[in-house]
PDB file of C-alpha atoms in Angstrom:
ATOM      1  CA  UNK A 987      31.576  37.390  20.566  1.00 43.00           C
ATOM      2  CA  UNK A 988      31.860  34.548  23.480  1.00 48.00           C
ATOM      3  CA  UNK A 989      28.208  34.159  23.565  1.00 52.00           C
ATOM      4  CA  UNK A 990      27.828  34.029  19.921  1.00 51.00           C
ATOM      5  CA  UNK A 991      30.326  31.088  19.723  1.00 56.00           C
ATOM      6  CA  UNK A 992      28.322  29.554  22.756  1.00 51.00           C
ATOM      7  CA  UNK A 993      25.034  29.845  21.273  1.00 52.00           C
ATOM      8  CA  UNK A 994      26.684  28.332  17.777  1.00 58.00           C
ATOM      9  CA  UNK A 995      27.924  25.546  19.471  1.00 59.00           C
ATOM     10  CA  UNK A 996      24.714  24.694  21.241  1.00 55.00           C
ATOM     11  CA  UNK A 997      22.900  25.119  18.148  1.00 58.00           C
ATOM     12  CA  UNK A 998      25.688  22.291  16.318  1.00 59.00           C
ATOM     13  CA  UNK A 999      24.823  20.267  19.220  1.00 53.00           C
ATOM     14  CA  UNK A1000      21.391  20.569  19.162  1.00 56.00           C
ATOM     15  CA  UNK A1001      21.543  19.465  15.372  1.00 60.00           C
ATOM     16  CA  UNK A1002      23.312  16.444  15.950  1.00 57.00           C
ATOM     17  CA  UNK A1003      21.353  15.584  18.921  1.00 57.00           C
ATOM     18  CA  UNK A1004      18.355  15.645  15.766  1.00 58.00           C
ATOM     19  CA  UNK A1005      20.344  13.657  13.715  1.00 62.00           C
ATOM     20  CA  UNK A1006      20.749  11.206  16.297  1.00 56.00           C
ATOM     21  CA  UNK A1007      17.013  11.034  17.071  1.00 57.00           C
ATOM     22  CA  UNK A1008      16.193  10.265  13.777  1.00 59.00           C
ATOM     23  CA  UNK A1009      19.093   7.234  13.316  1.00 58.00           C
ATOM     24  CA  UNK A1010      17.322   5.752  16.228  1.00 54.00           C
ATOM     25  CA  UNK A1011      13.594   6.079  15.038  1.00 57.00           C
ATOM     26  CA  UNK A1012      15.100   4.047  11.844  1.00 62.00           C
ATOM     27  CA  UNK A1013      16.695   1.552  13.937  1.00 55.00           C
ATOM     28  CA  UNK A1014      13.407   1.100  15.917  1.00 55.00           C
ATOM     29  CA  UNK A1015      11.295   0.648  12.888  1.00 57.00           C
ATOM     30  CA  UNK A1016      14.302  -1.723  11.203  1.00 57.00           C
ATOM     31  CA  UNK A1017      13.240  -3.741  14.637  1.00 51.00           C
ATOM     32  CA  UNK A1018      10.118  -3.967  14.029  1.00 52.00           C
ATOM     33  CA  UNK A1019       9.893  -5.168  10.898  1.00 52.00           C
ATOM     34  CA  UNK A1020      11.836  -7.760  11.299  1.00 52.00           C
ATOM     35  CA  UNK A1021      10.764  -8.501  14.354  1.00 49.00           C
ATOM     36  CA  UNK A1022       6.504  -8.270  14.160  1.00 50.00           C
ATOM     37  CA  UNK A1023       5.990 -11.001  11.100  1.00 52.00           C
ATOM     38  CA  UNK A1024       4.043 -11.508   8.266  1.00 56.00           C
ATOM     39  CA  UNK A1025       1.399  -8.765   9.394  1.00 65.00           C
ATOM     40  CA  UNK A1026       4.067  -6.560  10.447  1.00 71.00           C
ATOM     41  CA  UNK A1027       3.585  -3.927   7.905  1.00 75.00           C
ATOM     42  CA  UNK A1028       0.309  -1.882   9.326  1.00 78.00           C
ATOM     43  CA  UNK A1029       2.652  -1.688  12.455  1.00 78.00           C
ATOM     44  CA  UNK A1030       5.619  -0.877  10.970  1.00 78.00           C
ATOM     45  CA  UNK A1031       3.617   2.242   8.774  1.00 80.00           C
ATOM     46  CA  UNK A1032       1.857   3.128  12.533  1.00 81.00           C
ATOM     47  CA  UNK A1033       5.728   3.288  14.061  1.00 81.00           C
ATOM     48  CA  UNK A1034       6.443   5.426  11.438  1.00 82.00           C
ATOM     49  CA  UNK A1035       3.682   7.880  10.863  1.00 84.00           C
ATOM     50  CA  UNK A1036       4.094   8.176  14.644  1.00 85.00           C
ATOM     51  CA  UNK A1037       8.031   8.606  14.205  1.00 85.00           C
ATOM     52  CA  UNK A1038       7.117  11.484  11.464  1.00 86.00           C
ATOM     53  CA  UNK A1039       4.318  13.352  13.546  1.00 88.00           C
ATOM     54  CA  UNK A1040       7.121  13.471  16.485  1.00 89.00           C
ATOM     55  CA  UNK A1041       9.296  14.746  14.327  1.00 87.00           C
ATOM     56  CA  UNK A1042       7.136  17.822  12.882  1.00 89.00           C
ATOM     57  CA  UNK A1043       6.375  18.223  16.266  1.00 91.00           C
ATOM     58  CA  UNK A1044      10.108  18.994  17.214  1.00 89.00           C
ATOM     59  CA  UNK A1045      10.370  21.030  13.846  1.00 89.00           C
ATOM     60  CA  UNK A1046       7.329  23.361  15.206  1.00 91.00           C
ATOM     61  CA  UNK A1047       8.835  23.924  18.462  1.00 91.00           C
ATOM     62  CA  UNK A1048      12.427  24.796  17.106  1.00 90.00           C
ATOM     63  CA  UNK A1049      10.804  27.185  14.788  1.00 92.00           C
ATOM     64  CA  UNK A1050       8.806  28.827  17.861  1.00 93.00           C
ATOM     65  CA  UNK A1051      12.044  29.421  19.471  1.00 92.00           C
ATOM     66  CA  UNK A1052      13.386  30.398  16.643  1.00 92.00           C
ATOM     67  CA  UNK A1053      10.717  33.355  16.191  1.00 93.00           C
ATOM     68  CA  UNK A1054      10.907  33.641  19.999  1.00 93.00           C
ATOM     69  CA  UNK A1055      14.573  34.751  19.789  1.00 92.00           C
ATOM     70  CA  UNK A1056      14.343  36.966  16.940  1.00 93.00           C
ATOM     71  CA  UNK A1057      11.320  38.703  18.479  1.00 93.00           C
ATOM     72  CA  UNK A1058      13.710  38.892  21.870  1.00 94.00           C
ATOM     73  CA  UNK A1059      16.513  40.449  19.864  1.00 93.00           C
ATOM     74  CA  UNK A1060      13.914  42.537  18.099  1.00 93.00           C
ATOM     75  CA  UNK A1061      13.239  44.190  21.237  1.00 93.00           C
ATOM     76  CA  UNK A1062      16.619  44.227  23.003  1.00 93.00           C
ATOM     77  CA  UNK A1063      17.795  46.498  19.861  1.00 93.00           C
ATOM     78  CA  UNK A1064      14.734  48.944  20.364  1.00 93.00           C
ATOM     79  CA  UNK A1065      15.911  49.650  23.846  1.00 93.00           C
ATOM     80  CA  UNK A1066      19.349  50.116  23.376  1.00 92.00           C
ATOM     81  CA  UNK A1067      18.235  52.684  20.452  1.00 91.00           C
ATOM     82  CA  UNK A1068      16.235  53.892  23.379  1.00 91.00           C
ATOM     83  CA  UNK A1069      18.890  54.336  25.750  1.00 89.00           C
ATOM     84  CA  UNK A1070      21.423  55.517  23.327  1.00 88.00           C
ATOM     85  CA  UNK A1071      18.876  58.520  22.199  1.00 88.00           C
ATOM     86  CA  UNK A1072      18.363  59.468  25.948  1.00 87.00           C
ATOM     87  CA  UNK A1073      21.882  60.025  26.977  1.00 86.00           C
ATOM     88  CA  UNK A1074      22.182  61.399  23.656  1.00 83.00           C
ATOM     89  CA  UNK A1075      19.868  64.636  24.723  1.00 77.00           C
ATOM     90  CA  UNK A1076      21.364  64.308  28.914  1.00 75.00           C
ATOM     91  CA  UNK A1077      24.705  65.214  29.987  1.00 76.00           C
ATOM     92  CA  UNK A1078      26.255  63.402  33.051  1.00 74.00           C
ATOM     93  CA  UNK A1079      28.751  61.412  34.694  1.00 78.00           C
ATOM     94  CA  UNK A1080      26.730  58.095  33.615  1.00 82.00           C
ATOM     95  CA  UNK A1081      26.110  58.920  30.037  1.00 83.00           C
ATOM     96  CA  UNK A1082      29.418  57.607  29.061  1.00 85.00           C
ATOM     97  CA  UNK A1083      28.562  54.012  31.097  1.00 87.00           C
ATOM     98  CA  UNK A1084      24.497  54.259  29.886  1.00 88.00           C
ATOM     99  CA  UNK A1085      26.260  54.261  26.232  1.00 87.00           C
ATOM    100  CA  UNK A1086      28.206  51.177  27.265  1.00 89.00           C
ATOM    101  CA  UNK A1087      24.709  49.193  28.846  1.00 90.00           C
ATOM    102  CA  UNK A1088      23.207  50.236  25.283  1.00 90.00           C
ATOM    103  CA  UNK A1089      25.791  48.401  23.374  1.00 92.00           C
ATOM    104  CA  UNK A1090      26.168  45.578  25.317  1.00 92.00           C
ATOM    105  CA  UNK A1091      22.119  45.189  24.818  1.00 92.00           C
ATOM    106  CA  UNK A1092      22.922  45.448  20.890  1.00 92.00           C
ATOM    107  CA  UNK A1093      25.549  42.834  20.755  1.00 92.00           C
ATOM    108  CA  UNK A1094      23.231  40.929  22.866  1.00 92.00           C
ATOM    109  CA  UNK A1095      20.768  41.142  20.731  1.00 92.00           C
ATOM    110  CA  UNK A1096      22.892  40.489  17.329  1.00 93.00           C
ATOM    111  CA  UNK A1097      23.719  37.012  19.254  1.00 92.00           C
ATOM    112  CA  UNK A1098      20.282  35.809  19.659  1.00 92.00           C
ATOM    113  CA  UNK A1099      19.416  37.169  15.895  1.00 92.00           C
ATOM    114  CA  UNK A1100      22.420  35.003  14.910  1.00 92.00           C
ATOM    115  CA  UNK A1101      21.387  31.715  17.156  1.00 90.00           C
ATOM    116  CA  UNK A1102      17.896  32.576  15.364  1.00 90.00           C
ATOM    117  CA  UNK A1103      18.903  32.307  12.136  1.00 90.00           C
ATOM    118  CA  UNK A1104      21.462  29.087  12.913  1.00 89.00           C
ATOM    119  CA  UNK A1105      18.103  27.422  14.610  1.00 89.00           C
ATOM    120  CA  UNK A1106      16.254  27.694  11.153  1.00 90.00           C
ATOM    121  CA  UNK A1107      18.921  27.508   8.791  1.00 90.00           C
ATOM    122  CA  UNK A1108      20.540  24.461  10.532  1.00 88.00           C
ATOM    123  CA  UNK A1109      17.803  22.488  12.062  1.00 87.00           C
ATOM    124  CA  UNK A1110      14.688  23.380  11.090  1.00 89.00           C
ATOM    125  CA  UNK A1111      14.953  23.669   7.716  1.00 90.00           C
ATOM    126  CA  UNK A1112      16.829  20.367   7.407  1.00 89.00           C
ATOM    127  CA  UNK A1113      14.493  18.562   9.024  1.00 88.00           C
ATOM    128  CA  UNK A1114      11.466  19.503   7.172  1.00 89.00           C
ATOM    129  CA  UNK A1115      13.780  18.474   3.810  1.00 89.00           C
ATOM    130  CA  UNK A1116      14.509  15.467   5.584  1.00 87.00           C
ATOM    131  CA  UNK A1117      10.186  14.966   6.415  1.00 87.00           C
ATOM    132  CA  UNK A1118       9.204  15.960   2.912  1.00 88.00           C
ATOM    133  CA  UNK A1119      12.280  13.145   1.110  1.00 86.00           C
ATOM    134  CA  UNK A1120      10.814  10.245   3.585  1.00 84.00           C
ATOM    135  CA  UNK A1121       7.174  11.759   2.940  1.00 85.00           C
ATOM    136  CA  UNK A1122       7.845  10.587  -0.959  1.00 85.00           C
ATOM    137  CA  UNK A1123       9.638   7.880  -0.723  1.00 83.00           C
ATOM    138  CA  UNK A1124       7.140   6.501   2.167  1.00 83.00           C
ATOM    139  CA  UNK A1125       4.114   7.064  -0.112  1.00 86.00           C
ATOM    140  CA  UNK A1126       6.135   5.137  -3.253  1.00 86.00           C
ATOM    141  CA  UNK A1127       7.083   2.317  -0.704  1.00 83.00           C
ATOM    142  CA  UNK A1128       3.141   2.135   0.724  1.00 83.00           C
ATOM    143  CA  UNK A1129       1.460   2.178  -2.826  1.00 86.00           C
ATOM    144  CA  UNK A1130       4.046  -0.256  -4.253  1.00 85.00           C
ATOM    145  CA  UNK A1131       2.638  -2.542  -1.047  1.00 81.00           C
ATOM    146  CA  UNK A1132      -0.839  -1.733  -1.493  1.00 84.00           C
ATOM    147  CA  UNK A1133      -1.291  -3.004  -4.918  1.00 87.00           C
ATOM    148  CA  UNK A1134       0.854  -6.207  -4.083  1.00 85.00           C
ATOM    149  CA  UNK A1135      -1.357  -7.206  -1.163  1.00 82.00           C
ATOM    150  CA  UNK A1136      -4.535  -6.638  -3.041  1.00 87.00           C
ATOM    151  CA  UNK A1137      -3.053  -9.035  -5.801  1.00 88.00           C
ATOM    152  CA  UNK A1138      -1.999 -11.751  -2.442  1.00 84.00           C
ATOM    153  CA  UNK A1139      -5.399 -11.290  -1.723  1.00 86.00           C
ATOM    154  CA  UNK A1140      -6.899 -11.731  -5.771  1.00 89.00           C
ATOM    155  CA  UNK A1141      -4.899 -14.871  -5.765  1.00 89.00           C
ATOM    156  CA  UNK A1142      -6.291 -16.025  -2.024  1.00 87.00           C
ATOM    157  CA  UNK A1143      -9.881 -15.544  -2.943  1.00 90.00           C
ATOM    158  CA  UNK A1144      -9.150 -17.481  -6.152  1.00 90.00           C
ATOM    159  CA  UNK A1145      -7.244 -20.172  -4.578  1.00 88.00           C
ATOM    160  CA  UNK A1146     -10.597 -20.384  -2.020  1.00 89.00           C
ATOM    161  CA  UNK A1147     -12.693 -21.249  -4.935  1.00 90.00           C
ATOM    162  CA  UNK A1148     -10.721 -22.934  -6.289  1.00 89.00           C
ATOM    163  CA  UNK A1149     -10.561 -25.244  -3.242  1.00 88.00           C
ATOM    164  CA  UNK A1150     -14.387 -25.379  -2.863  1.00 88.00           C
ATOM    165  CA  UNK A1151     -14.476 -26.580  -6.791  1.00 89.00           C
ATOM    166  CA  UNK A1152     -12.173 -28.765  -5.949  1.00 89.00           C
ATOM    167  CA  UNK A1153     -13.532 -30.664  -2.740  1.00 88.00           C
ATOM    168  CA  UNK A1154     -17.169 -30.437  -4.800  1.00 87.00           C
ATOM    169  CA  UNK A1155     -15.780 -32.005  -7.697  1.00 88.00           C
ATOM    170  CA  UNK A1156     -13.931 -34.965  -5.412  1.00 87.00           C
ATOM    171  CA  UNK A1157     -17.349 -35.276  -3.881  1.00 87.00           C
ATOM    172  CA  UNK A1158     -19.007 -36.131  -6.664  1.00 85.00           C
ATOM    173  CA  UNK A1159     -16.439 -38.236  -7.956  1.00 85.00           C
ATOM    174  CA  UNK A1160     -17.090 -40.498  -4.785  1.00 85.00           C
ATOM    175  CA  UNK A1161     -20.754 -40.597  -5.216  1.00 84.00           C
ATOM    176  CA  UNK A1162     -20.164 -41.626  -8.948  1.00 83.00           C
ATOM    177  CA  UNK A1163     -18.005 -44.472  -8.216  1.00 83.00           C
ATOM    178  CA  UNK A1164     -20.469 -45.497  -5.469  1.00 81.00           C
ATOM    179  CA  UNK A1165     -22.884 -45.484  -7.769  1.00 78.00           C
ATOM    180  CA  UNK A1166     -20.930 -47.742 -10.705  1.00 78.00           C
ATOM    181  CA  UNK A1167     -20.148 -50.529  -7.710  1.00 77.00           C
ATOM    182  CA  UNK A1168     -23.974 -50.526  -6.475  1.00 74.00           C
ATOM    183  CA  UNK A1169     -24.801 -50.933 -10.071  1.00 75.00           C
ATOM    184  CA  UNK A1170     -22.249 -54.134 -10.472  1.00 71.00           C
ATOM    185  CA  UNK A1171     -23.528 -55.109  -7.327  1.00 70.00           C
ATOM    186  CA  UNK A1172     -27.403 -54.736  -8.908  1.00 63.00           C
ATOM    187  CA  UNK A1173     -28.512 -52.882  -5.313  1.00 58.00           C
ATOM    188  CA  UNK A1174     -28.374 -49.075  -6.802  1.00 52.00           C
ATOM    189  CA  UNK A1175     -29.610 -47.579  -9.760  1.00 54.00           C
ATOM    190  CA  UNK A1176     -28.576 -47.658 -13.170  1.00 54.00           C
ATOM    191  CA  UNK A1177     -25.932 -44.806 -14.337  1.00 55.00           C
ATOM    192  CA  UNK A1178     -27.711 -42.353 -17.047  1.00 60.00           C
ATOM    193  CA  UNK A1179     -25.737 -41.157 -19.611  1.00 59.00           C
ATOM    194  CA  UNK A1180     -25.599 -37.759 -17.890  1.00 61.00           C
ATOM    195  CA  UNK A1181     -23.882 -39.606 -14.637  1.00 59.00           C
ATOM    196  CA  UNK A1182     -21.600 -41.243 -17.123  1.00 58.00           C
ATOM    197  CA  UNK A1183     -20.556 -37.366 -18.438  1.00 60.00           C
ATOM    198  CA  UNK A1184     -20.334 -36.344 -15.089  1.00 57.00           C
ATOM    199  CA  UNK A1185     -17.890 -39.208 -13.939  1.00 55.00           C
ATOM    200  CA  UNK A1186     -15.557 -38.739 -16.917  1.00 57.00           C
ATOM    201  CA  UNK A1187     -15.269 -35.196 -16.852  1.00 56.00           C
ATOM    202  CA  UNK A1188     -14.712 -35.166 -12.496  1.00 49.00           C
ATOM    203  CA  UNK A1189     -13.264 -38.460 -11.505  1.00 50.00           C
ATOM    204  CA  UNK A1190     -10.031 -39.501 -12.283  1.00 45.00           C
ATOM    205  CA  UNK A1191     -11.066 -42.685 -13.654  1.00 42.00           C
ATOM    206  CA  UNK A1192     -14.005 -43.569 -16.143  1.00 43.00           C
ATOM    207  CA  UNK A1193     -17.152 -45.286 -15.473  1.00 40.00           C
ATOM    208  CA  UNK A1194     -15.743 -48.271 -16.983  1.00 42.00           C
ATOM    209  CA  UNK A1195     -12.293 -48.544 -15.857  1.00 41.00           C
ATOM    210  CA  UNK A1196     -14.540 -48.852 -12.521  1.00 44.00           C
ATOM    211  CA  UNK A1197     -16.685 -51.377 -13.319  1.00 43.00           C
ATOM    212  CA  UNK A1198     -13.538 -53.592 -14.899  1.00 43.00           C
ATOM    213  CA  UNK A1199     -11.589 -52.463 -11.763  1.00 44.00           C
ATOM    214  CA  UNK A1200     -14.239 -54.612  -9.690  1.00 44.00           C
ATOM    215  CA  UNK A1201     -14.209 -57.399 -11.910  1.00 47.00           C
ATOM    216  CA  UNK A1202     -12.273 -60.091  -9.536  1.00 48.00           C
ATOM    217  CA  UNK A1203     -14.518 -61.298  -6.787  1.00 50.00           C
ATOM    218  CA  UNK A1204     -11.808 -60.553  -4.299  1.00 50.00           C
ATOM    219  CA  UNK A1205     -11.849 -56.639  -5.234  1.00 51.00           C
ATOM    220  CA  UNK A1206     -15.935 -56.624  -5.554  1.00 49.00           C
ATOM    221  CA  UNK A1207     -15.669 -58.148  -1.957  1.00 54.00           C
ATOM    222  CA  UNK A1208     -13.328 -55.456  -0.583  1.00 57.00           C
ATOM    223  CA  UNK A1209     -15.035 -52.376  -1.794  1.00 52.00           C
ATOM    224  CA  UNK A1210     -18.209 -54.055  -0.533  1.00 53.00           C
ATOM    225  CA  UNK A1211     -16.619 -54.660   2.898  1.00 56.00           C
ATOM    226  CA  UNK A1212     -15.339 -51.135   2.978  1.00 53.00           C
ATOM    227  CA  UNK A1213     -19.048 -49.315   2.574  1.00 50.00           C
ATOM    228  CA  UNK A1214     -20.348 -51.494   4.732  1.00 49.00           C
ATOM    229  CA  UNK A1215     -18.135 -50.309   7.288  1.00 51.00           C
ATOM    230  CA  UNK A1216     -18.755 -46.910   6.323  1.00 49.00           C
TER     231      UNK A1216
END
């Protein structure tokens, strides 16, 4: 029974050294995303898709030693059975001692069918609950995300036009005024009606709030100075 309780402890240590793993592939991806920025979340999904393939990875091999040992003690019992049905039939001073190898080849075997069954009751079945609980709970997390970065980017694309309207409309609104002080200067052409629609509905003034804004020679003088220069 000393190698059973040997191969139990390893098998407790082996858990926790699985436990510990996984503590520090959350504290690495904690890192990250705090660490990466604003486009930190692509890397931070990559860290831990990677994190979760590493992790079935370690599941698969467990569970191939896991088989492996069962299949071992699988075997070790068929020989003892073979060795205990030979001296069964032979008569000798050795039987007694060939009896003895046989059942020190069954208990051997009973420990590696018990460190089997600790290896996928203890570890390898935890951690593929543990993989399937952060499987759900990733995909809620990523779709929640999703659907809040394609609204960011609704709001972007809106806030570009926006912007664009915006700029056109305060280009216009500058030609229009040009237009009403070439007209009180008599060098440009008269407003139309449609011009005059156009400068009350864009610019933040009317047509003529301009033209009385120009009124005092000074002012005329000024804006006239300033396209000049322009």
């Amino acid at each position: 029974m000393s190698d059973l309780n040997i191969f139990t402890s390893a098998t407790k240590l082996l858990s926790y050294i699985v436990d510990w793993m996984l503590l520090v592939f959350d504290i690495f991806a904690l890192i990250e995303r705090t660490e990466i920025g604003p486009n930190g979340f692509e890397e931070l999904r990559k860290s831990i898709k990677e994190g979760q393939d590493f992790t079935k990875d370690i599941a698969a091999i467990l569970h191939e030693r896991s088989e492996l040992e069962i299949t071992y003690a699988k075997h070790l019992s068929k020989l003892a059975a073979k060795i205990n049905k030979v001296t069964r039939l032979t008569l000798g001073t050795t039987q007694h001692a060939w009896q003895e190898v046989a059942l020190q080849m069954e208990n051997e075997a009973d420990t590696h069918r018990c460190f089997s069954s600790s290896l996928e009751e203890d570890v390898v079945k935890p951690i593929k609950v543990l993989l399937e609980c952060q499987h759900k709970q990733r995909k809620i997390l990523e779709n929640s995300v999703d659907k809040v970065f394609k609204t960011l980017n609704d709001r972007r694309n809106e806030e570009l036009k926006a912007k664009k309207l915006s700029y056109a409309c305060a280009r216009e609104n500058e030609r229009m005024q040009e237009q009403a002080v070439d007209c009180k200067l008599n060098k440009g052409k008269l407003l139309t009606e449609k011009d005059i629609h156009k400068q009350n509905r864009w610019g933040p003034f009317k047509v003529q709030g301009t033209l009385e804004g120009v009124d005092d020679e000074r002012t005329l003088e000024s804006i006239t100075n300033k396209r000049l220069k322009g």
